[in-house]
Amino acid sequence: MNSSEDRQRVYIFDTTLRDGEQSPGCSMTVPEKLRMAHKLAELGVDIMEAGFPIASEGDFEAVQAISRELPWVRVAALSRATRLDVERAAGALSPARHPRIHTFIATSDIHLKYKLKKSRQQVLDEAVAAVELARRFVDDVEFSAEDATRTDLDYLLEVCKAVVAAGAQTVNLPDTVGYSTPDEYAEQIGFIARELGPEVIVSVHCHNDLGLATANSLAAVAAGARQVECTINGIGERAGNAALEEVVMTMRVRNDRLPYTTRINTEHLFPASQLLTGIISFGPQPNKALVGANAFAHEAGIHQDGYLKEKSTYEVIDPVSVGIPEGRLVLGKHSGRHALRVKCEHLGYTLSKPELDAVYKGFLEIADRKKGVTDQEIGALVRTLKMGEAVQAGERRSDAAIASD
Ligand code: KIV
Ligand code: ZN
């Protein structure tokens, strides 16, 4: 990395098809993964983690199929730090033009003692051996120190330096259990990034157990990380991973504070979220940032009035920039006449002041009874009013005709 532009470039490593897919309700078939992979490619992710080939036949096939069908994409396959895993990952990636083997082992004392039952030296040796083996198959190797945020810092640095010497160009320091805080993570990432120097890409991978995955990822970027691992809609183990759309859009909308760039075509964010929702068994919650159904919906009357006068009063992100055609007004009992008139205009009705008053009266009656008034209900109110007016006008005309007879 040389120019200042390059130094500000953040690589987006999408793991929707691996960490995302391995969580409950999110499993995908190979054809579904392929459909999603095409969308992720359109979105412009830099690296696509397509699966964990040793975990299942389906994962192996998905990595292979994506490598074959999207040869221009950098495809990653996950493997534990064992010979069998690395070989399986390499096998699945064999059709890829830009393969990456992503190998990992836990480094925290908790994981060493209870899960791996291995010493620090053993783990370090296995990490190095896995990276060396992976480098025999591919040029691009990433190493992850699982549970990095609960790992002793000196030992973590020792492992990082050893895997870099063994040939890893990317070192990922996951907050596997979503335990870190932005200031703590920034300190850790900043320290390791400075020690490893600018030739090594320090990557972050945050889980959302405390709702801090996006904040932690961004704090880490500001501290020197240049790869962020994330998923569409934030799906992933337990409370999920950092949401790709949040990480990318925060860097874009708040580029004054976070002057970093990605190659994401942001207008594909919403379509990607929608496609994923159609494939897995749940969508983002309605109030999910950027892609939830209510993310750009203004209901309170004061908000709607301000928004209609000037969008920037209540909207800091242009919905079009994430692929949503326009901000949606949700009409309910808090809405005022201004919003109702605009909604009617969107529906193709121009109302006079007395007409608007009449429709507003009917609208409030519905809004008092139920949550939210639909476009269909508003359309019906207007049509009923217009029909009543037409009947009255007809009656007046026939009365006038009778009078003139
Ligand atoms: O959360 C985690 O630590 C992981 C690694 C395998 C990267 O998903
Ligand atoms: Zn993870």
Short mmCIF file of N, CA, C and O in Angstrom, two decimals, residues 15-23 26 49 205 207 231 235-237 240-241:
data_model
loop_
_atom_site.label_atom_id
_atom_site.label_comp_id
_atom_site.label_asym_id
_atom_site.label_seq_id
_atom_site.Cartn_x
_atom_site.Cartn_y
_atom_site.Cartn_z
N THR A 15 -18.95 -12.61 4.70
CA THR A 15 -19.04 -13.99 5.18
C THR A 15 -20.50 -14.43 5.39
O THR A 15 -20.80 -15.32 6.17
N THR A 16 -21.39 -13.81 4.60
CA THR A 16 -22.81 -14.20 4.64
C THR A 16 -22.98 -15.69 4.34
O THR A 16 -23.79 -16.38 4.96
N LEU A 17 -22.18 -16.18 3.39
CA LEU A 17 -22.33 -17.57 2.95
C LEU A 17 -21.59 -18.56 3.84
O LEU A 17 -21.66 -19.77 3.62
N ARG A 18 -20.86 -18.07 4.84
CA ARG A 18 -20.16 -18.98 5.76
C ARG A 18 -20.61 -18.72 7.19
O ARG A 18 -21.44 -19.44 7.72
N ASP A 19 -20.15 -17.66 7.84
CA ASP A 19 -20.56 -17.41 9.23
C ASP A 19 -22.07 -17.18 9.28
O ASP A 19 -22.77 -17.67 10.17
N GLY A 20 -22.58 -16.44 8.28
CA GLY A 20 -24.02 -16.18 8.23
C GLY A 20 -24.79 -17.46 8.05
O GLY A 20 -25.74 -17.76 8.79
N GLU A 21 -24.36 -18.23 7.10
CA GLU A 21 -25.11 -19.44 6.73
C GLU A 21 -25.10 -20.49 7.83
O GLU A 21 -26.02 -21.31 7.92
N GLN A 22 -24.09 -20.46 8.71
CA GLN A 22 -24.01 -21.52 9.72
C GLN A 22 -24.90 -21.25 10.93
O GLN A 22 -24.95 -22.05 11.85
N SER A 23 -25.65 -20.15 10.92
CA SER A 23 -26.51 -19.85 12.07
C SER A 23 -27.92 -20.37 11.84
O SER A 23 -28.34 -20.59 10.70
N CYS A 26 -30.65 -20.11 8.73
CA CYS A 26 -29.97 -19.43 7.60
C CYS A 26 -29.34 -20.39 6.61
O CYS A 26 -28.62 -19.94 5.71
N GLU A 49 -16.42 -15.14 1.33
CA GLU A 49 -16.16 -16.43 1.99
C GLU A 49 -17.35 -17.34 1.67
O GLU A 49 -18.47 -17.10 2.13
N HIS A 205 -13.37 -8.95 12.71
CA HIS A 205 -14.52 -9.84 12.53
C HIS A 205 -15.27 -9.78 13.86
O HIS A 205 -14.83 -10.34 14.85
N HIS A 207 -18.63 -10.05 16.40
CA HIS A 207 -19.97 -10.59 16.66
C HIS A 207 -20.74 -9.58 17.51
O HIS A 207 -20.17 -8.72 18.19
N THR A 231 -21.57 -9.37 7.27
CA THR A 231 -22.60 -10.13 6.54
C THR A 231 -23.79 -9.23 6.20
O THR A 231 -24.06 -8.25 6.90
N ILE A 235 -26.45 -11.21 9.61
CA ILE A 235 -26.71 -12.58 10.08
C ILE A 235 -25.39 -13.22 10.51
O ILE A 235 -24.31 -12.78 10.12
N GLY A 236 -25.48 -14.25 11.33
CA GLY A 236 -24.27 -14.94 11.79
C GLY A 236 -24.51 -15.59 13.14
O GLY A 236 -25.59 -15.46 13.73
N GLU A 237 -23.50 -16.27 13.63
CA GLU A 237 -23.59 -16.99 14.92
C GLU A 237 -24.26 -16.14 16.01
O GLU A 237 -23.92 -14.96 16.17
N GLY A 240 -25.27 -12.58 15.66
CA GLY A 240 -24.85 -12.20 14.31
C GLY A 240 -23.50 -11.53 14.24
O GLY A 240 -22.80 -11.36 15.24
N ASN A 241 -23.16 -11.16 13.01
CA ASN A 241 -21.89 -10.48 12.71
C ASN A 241 -22.18 -8.99 12.48
O ASN A 241 -23.34 -8.59 12.39
#
